[in-house]
Each structure stands twice: as structure tokens, then as C-alpha cells.
């Protein structure tokens, strides 16, 4: 059952989502060749705890860390380790917090040093598809409209859209109804209503859409070992329109990136 949020709950959810955004912004300054993903995980744990919140991923289903960090061909759910990050890596960093009774869940794929133009394009198109999906978060539309917009934008570039992993509702629990696939038919699925909150997260592969699930119970990689990109925002429908709860502004400030991509989806409440 979909849990619609009232304005007071949306305000609390925005606080939780923004704490995740601040965490990723803090990490953006630290992601560089030679550091380990375990180091990044410890930074995130301390930052979240220092703000009076709890890492939502740590212990969830037995997951052993505060961040899912997935380099290169890893799609999602990578477990932090002691191996130094190499120049030219792309690194999906997915973070969740539990604060004020609500979960924030947010991800960004970082470039570590210089990456190829081919991979830069994959990241750009994947992030563009996220906003294509967010544009469809309008009262009266359906989940399939979000899914189709993401799929169409990525497949026209020849990329593989992962089927086995999906976005989801978010709120007092990390995973709520409805599921939000990154592929689908327009006009299908659950109707979007004011107060619905979704974690929309395109997972897009440079090659095949097929993936491999590893024996550690978490790590997912592309079947052809080509790179995968992952971006995620928390978004709600408010007064009939899409509103971002999370933001990449902290990341962009840390990296010196100028962008107005979020402007149409930012509302104060």
C-alpha cells in the first residue's frame, strides 16, 4: 500500500534527504585516486552520526557498511573495502540515513580523475534520464510514465537499462510501495497522487542490460563487465508537481560545477 505523506511529513523527509545530500557533498571532496572505499565509508558514518542520525544501510538485511560504493562494472550494492581507488574509475556512491523518523536515500556516480569520453557520456545521459523521469512525477500520471521516460532516453543512445533492480517508494521505511522500474509502458502502473514520495534511480549500463549477482549476497555487476552508471534522487508530488527532496548542490559546490538542472523542481515548504 502506498503511504502518502502530509506536509509535515514531507518537511521531515526533506530534512533527511538533505542530510544524505550533505553527506555526499562532504565525500565529493575526498574521492580521489589512492583513497579506499572503507575510508569513505568511515567518513560517512561519522558525519551521519555527528548530525544525530543513523546510517540507514548499516545492518539493513545484514549489509555491513554505511555506504554502497560500486566502481566501474559494479551496478549497485558494492561493499566498501581496503583497495585503493584507481585513476579513471567511476564510483557510484549510494547513501541512506534515518533521521526524524524518515529515510533519505540518494546516489551519485563520481569520476575519479580523468575518465574516457565514452564513459562521460554514459554518466551524462544517465543523469539526464533521472530528470526525464522526475518530470513525469505529476498528479494523475502513472509510475509507467516515469519508467518509460527513463528507458526511452537511455535506449536511444544504445545503453542497457537494468531490469532486475528498480527504484521504490520511500518514507518511514527505506523500501515502500510502489516499485519504480527504469523501463515500462506509459500509462501503466500506480497513479501518482499528492504526497507520494519516490526514490527514482536509473541504473544504466554501457553495454548489455543483463547483470550478475555475486555470492556475497550484495554485489551486482554488468554481465559483460562494461561500466554502469547510477544516479538517485528522492522526489515527491506536491500540489500536483514534482518536488526534489534531495539535491546535488552540495556535490556541485564541492566540485566547482555550475548547474541549474534542479531549478524547476525546487520548492520551499
CSV table of C-alpha atoms in Angstrom, one decimal:
chain,number,residue,atom,x,y,z
A,1,UNK,CA,0.0,0.0,0.0
A,2,UNK,CA,1.3,3.4,-0.9
A,3,UNK,CA,1.9,5.7,2.0
A,4,UNK,CA,1.0,9.3,1.1
A,5,UNK,CA,2.7,12.0,3.2
A,6,UNK,CA,1.2,15.1,4.6
A,7,UNK,CA,3.1,18.5,4.5
A,8,UNK,CA,4.6,18.0,8.0
A,9,UNK,CA,5.9,14.6,7.0
A,10,UNK,CA,7.3,16.0,3.7
A,11,UNK,CA,9.2,18.6,5.6
A,12,UNK,CA,10.8,15.9,7.8
A,13,UNK,CA,11.6,13.8,4.7
A,14,UNK,CA,13.2,16.7,3.1
A,15,UNK,CA,15.5,17.2,6.2
A,16,UNK,CA,16.5,13.5,6.0
A,17,UNK,CA,17.1,13.7,2.2
A,18,UNK,CA,19.2,16.9,2.6
A,19,UNK,CA,21.4,15.2,5.2
A,20,UNK,CA,22.2,12.5,2.7
A,21,UNK,CA,22.9,15.2,0.1
A,22,UNK,CA,25.3,16.9,2.6
A,23,UNK,CA,27.0,13.6,3.2
A,24,UNK,CA,27.6,13.1,-0.5
A,25,UNK,CA,28.8,16.7,-0.8
A,26,UNK,CA,31.3,16.1,2.0
A,27,UNK,CA,32.5,12.9,0.3
A,28,UNK,CA,32.9,14.6,-3.0
A,29,UNK,CA,36.0,16.4,-1.7
A,30,UNK,CA,37.5,13.2,-0.5
A,31,UNK,CA,37.0,10.9,-3.6
A,32,UNK,CA,40.4,10.8,-5.4
A,33,UNK,CA,42.9,8.2,-6.6
A,34,UNK,CA,44.6,6.3,-3.7
A,35,UNK,CA,41.9,6.6,-1.1
A,36,UNK,CA,40.0,3.4,-0.1
A,37,UNK,CA,36.2,2.9,-0.1
A,38,UNK,CA,36.5,1.8,3.5
A,39,UNK,CA,37.9,5.3,4.3
A,40,UNK,CA,35.0,6.9,2.6
A,41,UNK,CA,32.6,4.7,4.5
A,42,UNK,CA,34.0,5.7,7.8
A,43,UNK,CA,33.8,9.4,6.9
A,44,UNK,CA,30.1,9.0,6.0
A,45,UNK,CA,29.4,7.0,9.2
A,46,UNK,CA,31.0,9.7,11.4
A,47,UNK,CA,29.3,12.6,9.5
A,48,UNK,CA,25.8,11.0,9.8
A,49,UNK,CA,26.2,10.2,13.5
A,50,UNK,CA,27.6,13.6,14.2
A,51,UNK,CA,24.4,15.1,12.9
A,52,UNK,CA,22.3,12.9,15.2
A,53,UNK,CA,21.1,10.5,12.5
A,54,UNK,CA,21.6,6.8,11.8
A,55,UNK,CA,23.1,5.2,8.6
A,56,UNK,CA,20.1,3.6,7.1
A,57,UNK,CA,22.1,1.0,5.1
A,58,UNK,CA,24.3,-0.3,8.0
A,59,UNK,CA,22.8,-3.6,9.1
A,60,UNK,CA,19.9,-3.4,6.6
A,61,UNK,CA,19.3,-7.0,5.6
A,62,UNK,CA,22.8,-7.7,7.0
A,63,UNK,CA,24.6,-5.1,4.9
A,64,UNK,CA,28.0,-4.4,6.6
A,65,UNK,CA,28.5,-0.8,5.8
A,66,UNK,CA,27.0,2.7,5.8
A,67,UNK,CA,27.5,3.3,2.0
A,68,UNK,CA,27.1,1.2,-1.1
A,69,UNK,CA,30.1,2.0,-3.2
A,70,UNK,CA,30.2,0.5,-6.7
A,71,UNK,CA,33.1,1.1,-9.0
A,72,UNK,CA,33.1,0.7,-12.8
A,73,UNK,CA,31.2,-2.5,-13.8
A,74,UNK,CA,29.6,-2.8,-10.4
A,75,UNK,CA,26.0,-1.6,-10.8
A,76,UNK,CA,24.9,-1.2,-7.1
A,77,UNK,CA,25.3,-2.6,-3.6
A,78,UNK,CA,29.2,-2.7,-3.7
A,79,UNK,CA,30.7,-3.3,-0.3
A,80,UNK,CA,33.4,-0.9,0.8
A,81,UNK,CA,36.9,-2.4,1.0
A,82,UNK,CA,40.6,-1.6,1.6
A,83,UNK,CA,41.6,-1.5,-2.1
A,84,UNK,CA,42.8,2.0,-3.2
A,85,UNK,CA,40.7,3.7,-5.9
A,86,UNK,CA,42.4,4.0,-9.2
A,87,UNK,CA,42.6,6.9,-11.6
A,88,UNK,CA,40.0,6.7,-14.3
A,89,UNK,CA,37.4,4.9,-12.1
A,90,UNK,CA,33.8,5.8,-11.9
A,91,UNK,CA,32.3,5.3,-8.5
A,92,UNK,CA,28.6,5.1,-7.6
A,93,UNK,CA,28.1,6.2,-4.1
A,94,UNK,CA,24.7,5.4,-2.6
A,95,UNK,CA,23.9,6.7,0.9
A,96,UNK,CA,20.9,6.4,3.2
A,97,UNK,CA,20.1,8.0,6.6
A,98,UNK,CA,17.4,7.5,9.1
A,99,UNK,CA,16.5,10.8,10.8
A,100,UNK,CA,13.4,12.4,12.3
A,101,UNK,CA,11.6,9.1,11.7
A,102,UNK,CA,12.2,9.1,7.9
A,103,UNK,CA,14.7,7.7,5.4
A,104,UNK,CA,16.7,9.7,2.9
A,105,UNK,CA,18.2,7.7,0.0
A,106,UNK,CA,20.4,9.3,-2.6
A,107,UNK,CA,23.2,8.4,-5.0
A,108,UNK,CA,25.7,9.9,-7.4
A,109,UNK,CA,28.3,8.4,-9.8
A,110,UNK,CA,31.6,10.3,-9.4
A,111,UNK,CA,34.5,10.5,-11.8
A,112,UNK,CA,37.9,9.7,-10.2
A,113,UNK,CA,40.4,11.7,-12.1
A,114,UNK,CA,40.1,11.5,-15.9
A,115,UNK,CA,37.7,9.1,-17.5
A,116,UNK,CA,37.1,8.4,-21.1
A,117,UNK,CA,34.7,10.5,-23.2
A,118,UNK,CA,32.6,7.3,-23.8
A,119,UNK,CA,32.1,6.9,-20.0
A,120,UNK,CA,31.5,10.7,-19.5
A,121,UNK,CA,28.6,10.4,-22.0
A,122,UNK,CA,27.2,7.4,-20.1
A,123,UNK,CA,27.1,9.4,-16.9
A,124,UNK,CA,25.6,12.5,-18.6
A,125,UNK,CA,22.8,10.5,-20.3
A,126,UNK,CA,22.0,8.5,-17.1
A,127,UNK,CA,21.7,11.7,-15.1
A,128,UNK,CA,19.6,13.3,-17.8
A,129,UNK,CA,17.3,10.3,-17.7
A,130,UNK,CA,16.8,10.8,-14.0
A,131,UNK,CA,15.4,14.2,-14.6
A,132,UNK,CA,13.3,12.9,-17.5
A,133,UNK,CA,11.7,10.6,-15.0
A,134,UNK,CA,11.3,13.3,-12.4
A,135,UNK,CA,9.5,15.5,-15.0
A,136,UNK,CA,6.8,12.8,-15.1
A,137,UNK,CA,6.0,13.0,-11.4
A,138,UNK,CA,2.8,14.8,-11.9
A,139,UNK,CA,-0.5,14.2,-10.2
A,140,UNK,CA,-2.7,11.9,-12.3
A,141,UNK,CA,0.2,10.4,-14.3
A,142,UNK,CA,1.4,6.8,-13.6
A,143,UNK,CA,4.6,5.1,-12.5
A,144,UNK,CA,5.0,3.7,-16.0
A,145,UNK,CA,5.3,7.3,-17.3
A,146,UNK,CA,8.4,7.7,-15.2
A,147,UNK,CA,9.8,4.3,-16.2
A,148,UNK,CA,9.2,4.9,-19.9
A,149,UNK,CA,10.8,8.3,-19.9
A,150,UNK,CA,14.0,6.9,-18.4
A,151,UNK,CA,14.1,3.9,-20.7
A,152,UNK,CA,13.5,5.9,-23.9
A,153,UNK,CA,16.2,8.5,-23.1
A,154,UNK,CA,18.8,5.8,-22.4
A,155,UNK,CA,18.0,3.2,-25.0
A,156,UNK,CA,18.1,5.7,-27.9
A,157,UNK,CA,21.8,6.0,-27.0
A,158,UNK,CA,22.2,2.2,-27.2
A,159,UNK,CA,22.6,1.7,-23.4
A,160,UNK,CA,21.3,-1.2,-21.4
A,161,UNK,CA,18.6,-0.5,-18.9
A,162,UNK,CA,18.8,-2.8,-15.9
A,163,UNK,CA,15.6,-4.8,-15.4
A,164,UNK,CA,16.3,-6.7,-12.1
A,165,UNK,CA,16.8,-3.6,-10.0
A,166,UNK,CA,14.3,-0.8,-9.5
A,167,UNK,CA,13.6,2.4,-7.7
A,168,UNK,CA,10.9,2.5,-5.0
A,169,UNK,CA,8.7,4.4,-2.7
A,170,UNK,CA,10.5,5.9,0.4
A,171,UNK,CA,9.3,7.2,3.7
A,172,UNK,CA,9.4,5.7,7.2
A,173,UNK,CA,10.8,2.6,5.6
A,174,UNK,CA,13.6,2.5,3.0
A,175,UNK,CA,11.6,0.5,0.6
A,176,UNK,CA,7.9,1.3,0.3
A,177,UNK,CA,5.4,0.8,-2.4
A,178,UNK,CA,5.4,1.4,-5.3
A,179,UNK,CA,8.3,-0.1,-7.2
A,180,UNK,CA,9.7,2.3,-9.8
A,181,UNK,CA,11.3,0.4,-12.7
A,182,UNK,CA,13.5,2.2,-15.2
A,183,UNK,CA,11.7,0.6,-18.1
A,184,UNK,CA,8.0,0.3,-18.8
A,185,UNK,CA,4.9,1.4,-20.8
A,186,UNK,CA,3.5,4.9,-20.5
A,187,UNK,CA,0.1,5.0,-18.8
A,188,UNK,CA,0.8,1.8,-16.8
A,189,UNK,CA,1.3,1.2,-13.1
A,190,UNK,CA,0.1,3.0,-10.0
A,191,UNK,CA,-1.4,6.5,-10.2
A,192,UNK,CA,0.7,9.3,-8.8
A,193,UNK,CA,-1.0,11.4,-6.1
A,194,UNK,CA,0.0,14.4,-4.0
A,195,UNK,CA,2.1,13.1,-1.1
A,196,UNK,CA,3.7,10.2,-2.9
A,197,UNK,CA,7.4,10.0,-2.3
A,198,UNK,CA,9.7,8.1,-4.6
A,199,UNK,CA,13.4,7.2,-4.8
A,200,UNK,CA,14.0,7.3,-8.6
A,201,UNK,CA,17.3,5.7,-9.5
A,202,UNK,CA,18.3,4.9,-13.1
A,203,UNK,CA,20.9,2.1,-13.3
A,204,UNK,CA,22.2,2.2,-16.8
A,205,UNK,CA,24.9,0.1,-18.5
A,206,UNK,CA,27.3,1.0,-21.3
A,207,UNK,CA,26.7,-2.5,-22.8
A,208,UNK,CA,24.1,-5.2,-22.1
A,209,UNK,CA,21.3,-4.6,-19.7
A,210,UNK,CA,22.0,-8.1,-18.2
A,211,UNK,CA,23.6,-8.3,-14.7
A,212,UNK,CA,25.3,-10.8,-12.5
A,213,UNK,CA,24.5,-11.3,-8.8
A,214,UNK,CA,27.6,-12.3,-6.8
A,215,UNK,CA,28.0,-14.8,-4.0
A,216,UNK,CA,28.5,-12.2,-1.3
A,217,UNK,CA,24.7,-11.6,-1.5
A,218,UNK,CA,25.1,-7.9,-2.4
A,219,UNK,CA,27.4,-7.1,-5.3
A,220,UNK,CA,25.8,-6.7,-8.7
A,221,UNK,CA,27.9,-6.3,-11.8
A,222,UNK,CA,27.2,-6.0,-15.5
A,223,UNK,CA,27.3,-9.3,-17.3
A,224,UNK,CA,29.8,-8.0,-19.9
A,225,UNK,CA,31.9,-6.2,-17.3
A,226,UNK,CA,31.4,-2.8,-19.0
A,227,UNK,CA,30.8,0.3,-16.9
A,228,UNK,CA,27.5,1.1,-15.2
A,229,UNK,CA,26.1,4.5,-14.0
A,230,UNK,CA,23.7,5.1,-11.1
A,231,UNK,CA,22.0,8.3,-10.0
A,232,UNK,CA,19.2,8.7,-7.5
A,233,UNK,CA,17.0,11.4,-6.1
A,234,UNK,CA,14.2,11.5,-3.6
A,235,UNK,CA,11.2,13.3,-5.1
A,236,UNK,CA,7.6,13.9,-4.1
A,237,UNK,CA,4.4,15.1,-5.8
A,238,UNK,CA,3.3,18.3,-4.1
A,239,UNK,CA,0.5,20.5,-5.4
A,240,UNK,CA,0.4,18.3,-8.4
A,241,UNK,CA,4.0,18.7,-9.5
A,242,UNK,CA,7.4,17.1,-8.8
A,243,UNK,CA,9.5,18.5,-6.0
A,244,UNK,CA,13.0,17.4,-5.1
A,245,UNK,CA,13.7,16.4,-1.5
A,246,UNK,CA,17.4,15.6,-2.2
A,247,UNK,CA,19.8,17.8,-4.1
A,248,UNK,CA,23.2,17.6,-5.8
A,249,UNK,CA,24.0,21.2,-4.9
A,250,UNK,CA,26.4,20.1,-2.2
A,251,UNK,CA,28.3,17.9,-4.6
A,252,UNK,CA,28.4,20.6,-7.3
A,253,UNK,CA,29.7,23.1,-4.8
A,254,UNK,CA,32.5,20.8,-3.7
A,255,UNK,CA,33.4,20.0,-7.3
A,256,UNK,CA,33.0,23.5,-8.7
A,257,UNK,CA,30.2,22.5,-11.1
A,258,UNK,CA,27.6,25.1,-12.2
A,259,UNK,CA,24.2,23.7,-12.9
A,260,UNK,CA,20.5,24.8,-12.9
A,261,UNK,CA,19.2,21.3,-13.6
A,262,UNK,CA,17.2,21.2,-10.3
A,263,UNK,CA,15.7,24.7,-10.5
A,264,UNK,CA,12.4,23.6,-11.9
A,265,UNK,CA,11.9,21.0,-9.1
A,266,UNK,CA,12.9,23.1,-6.1
A,267,UNK,CA,10.1,24.3,-3.8
A,268,UNK,CA,10.3,25.6,-0.2
A,269,UNK,CA,7.8,24.0,2.2
